[in-house]
Short mmCIF file of C-alpha atoms and ligand atoms in Angstrom, two decimals:
data_model
loop_
_atom_site.label_atom_id
_atom_site.label_comp_id
_atom_site.label_asym_id
_atom_site.label_seq_id
_atom_site.Cartn_x
_atom_site.Cartn_y
_atom_site.Cartn_z
CA UNK A 869 0.00 0.00 0.00
CA UNK A 870 1.08 3.65 -0.39
CA UNK A 871 1.82 5.20 3.01
CA UNK A 872 2.67 8.75 1.88
CA UNK A 873 1.24 11.79 3.69
CA UNK A 874 -0.26 12.92 0.38
CA UNK A 875 -2.13 9.63 -0.16
CA UNK A 876 -3.41 9.75 3.41
CA UNK A 877 -4.80 13.24 2.79
CA UNK A 878 -6.49 12.19 -0.46
CA UNK A 879 -8.02 8.93 0.80
CA UNK A 880 -9.24 10.54 4.04
CA UNK A 881 -11.00 13.29 2.08
CA UNK A 882 -12.51 10.80 -0.40
CA UNK A 883 -13.82 8.54 2.40
CA UNK A 884 -15.35 11.51 4.23
CA UNK A 885 -17.12 12.71 1.07
CA UNK A 886 -18.14 9.15 0.28
CA UNK A 887 -19.73 8.68 3.71
CA UNK A 888 -22.28 11.34 2.82
CA UNK A 889 -22.92 9.89 -0.63
CA UNK A 890 -23.50 6.40 0.77
CA UNK A 891 -26.12 7.85 3.15
CA UNK A 892 -27.68 9.84 0.31
CA UNK A 893 -27.84 6.76 -1.94
CA UNK A 894 -30.33 5.23 0.47
CA UNK A 895 -32.58 8.30 0.17
CA UNK A 896 -32.22 8.30 -3.62
CA UNK A 897 -33.55 4.75 -3.72
CA UNK A 898 -36.61 5.89 -1.74
CA UNK A 899 -37.14 8.87 -4.06
CA UNK A 900 -37.30 6.73 -7.20
CA UNK A 901 -41.01 6.27 -6.62
CA UNK A 902 -41.74 9.94 -5.89
CA UNK A 903 -43.38 12.04 -8.61
CA UNK A 904 -40.67 14.72 -8.47
CA UNK A 905 -37.93 12.10 -8.47
CA UNK A 906 -34.47 12.48 -6.96
CA UNK A 907 -33.01 15.02 -9.42
CA UNK A 908 -32.71 18.00 -7.06
CA UNK A 909 -31.66 15.74 -4.20
CA UNK A 910 -28.80 14.28 -6.27
CA UNK A 911 -27.60 17.76 -7.22
CA UNK A 912 -27.51 18.66 -3.53
CA UNK A 913 -25.69 15.40 -2.69
CA UNK A 914 -23.13 16.12 -5.43
CA UNK A 915 -22.49 19.63 -4.05
CA UNK A 916 -22.28 18.40 -0.44
CA UNK A 917 -19.61 15.89 -1.46
CA UNK A 918 -17.66 18.56 -3.35
CA UNK A 919 -17.83 20.94 -0.37
CA UNK A 920 -16.43 18.23 1.87
CA UNK A 921 -13.56 17.54 -0.51
CA UNK A 922 -12.79 21.25 -0.95
CA UNK A 923 -12.71 21.84 2.82
CA UNK A 924 -10.64 18.74 3.63
CA UNK A 925 -8.08 19.26 0.86
CA UNK A 926 -7.79 23.03 1.44
CA UNK A 927 -7.14 22.40 5.14
CA UNK A 928 -4.47 19.76 4.42
CA UNK A 929 -2.79 21.53 1.51
CA UNK A 930 -3.42 25.30 1.76
CA UNK A 931 -2.83 27.26 -1.43
CA UNK A 932 -3.38 24.48 -3.96
CA UNK A 933 -5.71 25.34 -6.86
CA UNK A 934 -8.87 23.39 -7.70
CA UNK A 935 -10.68 22.30 -10.86
CA UNK A 936 -14.05 20.96 -9.74
CA UNK A 937 -17.06 19.63 -11.65
CA UNK A 938 -19.68 21.60 -9.71
CA UNK A 939 -17.82 24.76 -8.55
CA UNK A 940 -15.39 25.15 -11.43
CA UNK A 941 -11.90 26.60 -11.01
CA UNK A 942 -10.54 28.07 -7.77
CA UNK A 943 -7.04 29.54 -8.17
CA UNK A 944 -4.71 29.16 -5.20
CA UNK A 945 -1.47 30.87 -4.19
CA UNK A 946 0.56 27.73 -5.06
CA UNK A 947 0.77 27.80 -8.88
CA UNK A 948 2.41 24.36 -9.15
CA UNK A 949 -0.40 22.23 -7.64
CA UNK A 950 -3.99 21.70 -8.82
CA UNK A 951 -6.61 19.28 -7.50
CA UNK A 952 -8.92 17.73 -10.15
CA UNK A 953 -12.16 16.86 -8.37
CA UNK A 954 -15.25 14.93 -9.45
CA UNK A 955 -17.24 14.50 -6.25
CA UNK A 956 -19.74 12.16 -7.88
CA UNK A 957 -18.61 10.51 -11.11
CA UNK A 958 -21.44 8.41 -12.47
CA UNK A 959 -24.16 10.86 -11.53
CA UNK A 960 -26.82 9.21 -13.71
CA UNK A 961 -26.12 5.84 -12.08
CA UNK A 962 -26.42 7.43 -8.63
CA UNK A 963 -29.67 9.16 -9.66
CA UNK A 964 -31.14 5.74 -10.51
CA UNK A 965 -29.79 4.08 -7.40
CA UNK A 966 -27.20 2.04 -9.34
CA UNK A 967 -24.13 1.48 -7.07
CA UNK A 968 -21.53 2.22 -9.80
CA UNK A 969 -20.19 5.71 -9.06
CA UNK A 970 -17.07 7.20 -7.49
CA UNK A 971 -15.43 10.08 -5.69
CA UNK A 972 -12.48 10.95 -7.94
CA UNK A 973 -9.53 13.05 -6.73
CA UNK A 974 -6.31 13.69 -8.65
CA UNK A 975 -3.34 15.93 -7.94
CA UNK A 976 -1.55 17.68 -10.80
CA UNK A 977 1.99 18.94 -10.04
CA UNK A 978 3.73 21.13 -12.62
CA UNK A 979 1.50 19.82 -15.41
CA UNK A 980 1.75 16.12 -14.51
CA UNK A 981 -0.84 14.01 -12.68
CA UNK A 982 1.18 12.61 -9.73
CA UNK A 983 -1.49 10.96 -7.58
CA UNK A 984 -5.02 9.68 -7.95
CA UNK A 985 -7.81 8.23 -5.81
CA UNK A 986 -11.03 6.62 -7.09
CA UNK A 987 -13.39 5.57 -4.31
CA UNK A 988 -16.76 3.83 -4.69
CA UNK A 989 -18.64 4.46 -1.42
CA UNK A 990 -21.37 1.95 -2.28
CA UNK A 991 -18.89 -0.94 -2.37
CA UNK A 992 -16.17 0.63 -0.19
CA UNK A 993 -13.69 -0.04 -3.02
CA UNK A 994 -10.60 2.20 -2.93
CA UNK A 995 -8.29 2.50 -5.92
CA UNK A 996 -5.12 4.56 -5.43
CA UNK A 997 -1.91 5.37 -7.30
CA UNK A 998 1.03 7.72 -6.83
CA UNK A 999 3.71 8.38 -9.44
CA UNK A 1000 6.50 5.81 -9.11
CA UNK A 1001 4.75 4.05 -6.19
CA UNK A 1002 2.49 1.65 -8.09
CA UNK A 1003 -1.30 1.23 -8.05
CA UNK A 1004 -3.41 -0.46 -5.37
CA UNK A 1005 -6.96 -1.79 -5.01
CA UNK A 1006 -8.05 -2.03 -1.37
CA UNK A 1007 -4.37 -2.00 -0.35
CA UNK A 1008 -3.38 -4.84 -2.69
CA UNK A 1009 -1.15 -4.08 -5.66
CA UNK A 1010 -3.06 -4.09 -8.94
CA UNK A 1011 -1.89 -4.66 -12.50
CA UNK A 1012 -3.61 -4.38 -15.87
CA UNK A 1013 -4.79 -7.65 -17.45
CA UNK A 1014 -2.38 -9.75 -19.52
CA UNK A 1015 -4.78 -10.62 -22.36
CA UNK A 1016 -3.23 -9.93 -25.76
CA UNK A 1017 -6.10 -10.14 -28.24
CA UNK A 1018 -9.30 -8.08 -28.62
CA UNK A 1019 -11.31 -11.25 -29.33
CA UNK A 1020 -10.67 -12.54 -25.77
CA UNK A 1021 -11.08 -9.10 -24.17
CA UNK A 1022 -13.78 -7.20 -22.29
CA UNK A 1023 -13.67 -3.49 -23.16
CA UNK A 1024 -15.61 -0.68 -21.45
CA UNK A 1025 -16.92 2.32 -23.34
CA UNK A 1026 -18.97 5.48 -22.87
CA UNK A 1027 -22.34 5.56 -24.65
CA UNK A 1028 -23.14 9.27 -25.15
CA UNK A 1029 -26.28 10.33 -23.24
CA UNK A 1030 -29.21 11.97 -25.04
CA UNK A 1031 -27.63 15.34 -24.23
CA UNK A 1032 -24.42 14.19 -25.97
CA UNK A 1033 -26.11 14.04 -29.38
CA UNK A 1034 -23.03 15.59 -31.00
CA UNK A 1035 -21.19 12.32 -30.29
CA UNK A 1036 -23.97 9.89 -31.28
CA UNK A 1037 -23.11 9.20 -34.94
CA UNK A 1038 -19.35 8.86 -34.29
CA UNK A 1039 -19.96 6.51 -31.37
CA UNK A 1040 -22.33 4.32 -33.37
CA UNK A 1041 -19.67 3.95 -36.07
CA UNK A 1042 -16.99 3.16 -33.48
CA UNK A 1043 -19.24 0.67 -31.69
CA UNK A 1044 -20.00 -1.21 -34.92
CA UNK A 1045 -16.26 -1.50 -35.64
CA UNK A 1046 -15.50 -2.51 -32.04
CA UNK A 1047 -18.25 -5.17 -31.93
CA UNK A 1048 -16.69 -6.82 -34.98
CA UNK A 1049 -13.39 -7.30 -33.12
CA UNK A 1050 -13.92 -7.36 -29.34
CA UNK A 1051 -15.11 -10.31 -27.27
CA UNK A 1052 -17.37 -8.34 -24.91
CA UNK A 1053 -18.21 -4.63 -24.58
CA UNK A 1054 -19.60 -3.03 -21.43
CA UNK A 1055 -20.97 0.45 -20.51
CA UNK A 1056 -20.53 0.96 -16.76
CA UNK A 1057 -21.54 4.66 -16.63
CA UNK A 1058 -18.63 6.23 -14.73
CA UNK A 1059 -15.31 7.01 -16.42
CA UNK A 1060 -13.38 6.85 -13.14
CA UNK A 1061 -14.76 3.35 -12.49
CA UNK A 1062 -14.06 2.30 -16.11
CA UNK A 1063 -10.40 3.28 -15.66
CA UNK A 1064 -10.24 1.58 -12.25
CA UNK A 1065 -11.57 -1.61 -13.91
CA UNK A 1066 -8.76 -1.39 -16.49
CA UNK A 1067 -6.10 -0.72 -13.83
CA UNK A 1068 -7.30 -3.69 -11.75
CA UNK A 1069 -7.42 -6.08 -14.72
CA UNK A 1070 -11.19 -6.60 -14.75
CA UNK A 1071 -11.57 -4.75 -18.08
CA UNK A 1072 -8.90 -5.01 -20.76
CA UNK A 1073 -9.55 -1.62 -22.32
CA UNK A 1074 -11.78 1.46 -22.29
CA UNK A 1075 -12.56 4.31 -24.65
CA UNK A 1076 -14.79 7.39 -24.54
CA UNK A 1077 -15.22 10.82 -26.14
CA UNK A 1078 -16.81 13.87 -24.57
CA UNK A 1079 -15.62 13.26 -21.01
CA UNK A 1080 -14.33 15.98 -18.67
CA UNK A 1081 -10.82 16.29 -17.18
CA UNK A 1082 -12.12 15.59 -13.67
CA UNK A 1083 -13.79 12.36 -14.89
CA UNK A 1084 -10.46 10.82 -15.99
CA UNK A 1085 -7.54 12.58 -14.23
CA UNK A 1086 -7.33 10.12 -11.32
CA UNK A 1087 -8.04 7.07 -13.50
CA UNK A 1088 -5.19 7.95 -15.86
CA UNK A 1089 -2.54 7.53 -13.17
CA UNK A 1090 -4.24 4.38 -11.85
CA UNK A 1091 -3.84 2.75 -15.27
CA UNK A 1092 -0.30 4.01 -15.86
CA UNK A 1093 0.96 2.92 -12.43
CA UNK A 1094 -0.72 -0.47 -12.98
CA UNK A 1095 1.41 -0.95 -16.11
CA UNK A 1096 -1.15 0.22 -18.65
CA UNK A 1097 -1.13 2.80 -21.43
CA UNK A 1098 -3.41 5.81 -21.92
CA UNK A 1099 -3.65 8.11 -24.96
CA UNK A 1100 -6.16 10.37 -26.62
CA UNK A 1101 -7.93 8.93 -29.67
CA UNK A 1102 -5.22 10.21 -32.00
CA UNK A 1103 -2.57 8.35 -30.00
CA UNK A 1104 -1.26 11.48 -28.29
CA UNK A 1105 -1.21 12.57 -24.65
CA UNK A 1106 -3.89 15.27 -24.84
CA UNK A 1107 -6.68 13.33 -23.08
CA UNK A 1108 -7.63 16.16 -20.71
CA UNK A 1109 -7.66 18.94 -23.31
CA UNK A 1110 -9.32 16.80 -26.03
CA UNK A 1111 -11.86 15.22 -23.64
CA UNK A 1112 -11.23 11.75 -25.05
CA UNK A 1113 -9.39 8.63 -23.91
CA UNK A 1114 -8.23 5.13 -24.93
CA UNK A 1115 -6.73 2.91 -22.20
CA UNK A 1116 -5.52 -0.67 -21.74
CA UNK A 1117 -2.46 -2.83 -21.51
CA UNK A 1118 0.14 -2.15 -24.22
CA UNK A 1119 -1.20 -4.73 -26.71
CA UNK A 1120 -4.92 -4.07 -26.20
CA UNK A 1121 -4.62 -0.26 -26.08
CA UNK A 1122 -2.71 -0.27 -29.37
CA UNK A 1123 -5.19 -2.61 -31.11
CA UNK A 1124 -8.25 -0.80 -29.73
CA UNK A 1125 -6.88 2.57 -30.85
CA UNK A 1126 -6.27 1.15 -34.34
CA UNK A 1127 -9.86 -0.16 -34.60
CA UNK A 1128 -11.29 3.20 -33.50
CA UNK A 1129 -9.07 5.26 -35.80
CA UNK A 1130 -10.12 3.15 -38.81
CA UNK A 1131 -13.84 3.28 -37.92
C1 LIP B 1067 -19.98 10.83 -16.44
C2 LIP B 1067 -18.80 10.02 -16.93
C3 LIP B 1067 -19.25 8.95 -17.90
C4 LIP B 1067 -19.92 9.60 -19.09
C5 LIP B 1067 -21.13 10.39 -18.64
C6 LIP B 1067 -20.74 11.44 -17.59
P1 LIP B 1067 -20.45 12.51 -14.45
O1 LIP B 1067 -19.50 11.82 -15.57
O2 LIP B 1067 -18.18 9.42 -15.81
O3 LIP B 1067 -18.14 8.18 -18.33
O4 LIP B 1067 -20.30 8.62 -20.02
O5 LIP B 1067 -21.72 11.01 -19.75
O6 LIP B 1067 -19.93 12.41 -18.20
O7 LIP B 1067 -21.22 13.56 -15.20
O8 LIP B 1067 -21.34 11.47 -13.89
O9 LIP B 1067 -19.50 13.10 -13.45
#
């Protein structure tokens, strides 16, 4: 396991935010049958989790900047460190009471992601990684899967929501090409969880367009420290700025990228 002061700060904050989300998930399940539904409640739960993370991380590391899904950018006095925060990644799953969502926290130092935490409060699953220290799932070292062919692989993807209509046609083309090559394809609904599945060897690859930096920042270092590869969909390293990602072990990531680029 990683015993650094930084990882202790990040995991403590994620667990504290997750405690509230786990409580709120129970209420969300009750609200499914209400006429109004849980929409406003989930927004409030999301913001409560983000407030907890902001307070905990600001107290532990004063001066760091923040990029947060709900509150946006907060510039700090320390220009070399930025937290990337998604307090509730997999919001639609949470809204429907589906226990596949995560608190995602990443630290960027001088332009490089150096630490990441992805925590699913519903299952109490903690995925962590720190640059040069390896990647761990519930304190046990994790590695990407060793499968070498797409035909034997399970690959996660992001199906654009109705609101993501700009990505619909491209995704349908990519999915048709992927289905012709890949053993099994899954849509889990949370990018941070998708990347944690790749880092822990449960999924062999993952791709998605139209995601936000805070969705993937922590998952990127999980995969890399677990021995995997991550690029944008042109094969470069601009995942955060291009809002797109392709991840896997070296063989699968290369083959998956090739299928998508030819689609
Ligand atoms: C979600 C991502 C997911 C994507 C959804 C949404 P959110 O993030 O984790 O991979 O397909 O459209 O962007 O909004 O739940 O934090």
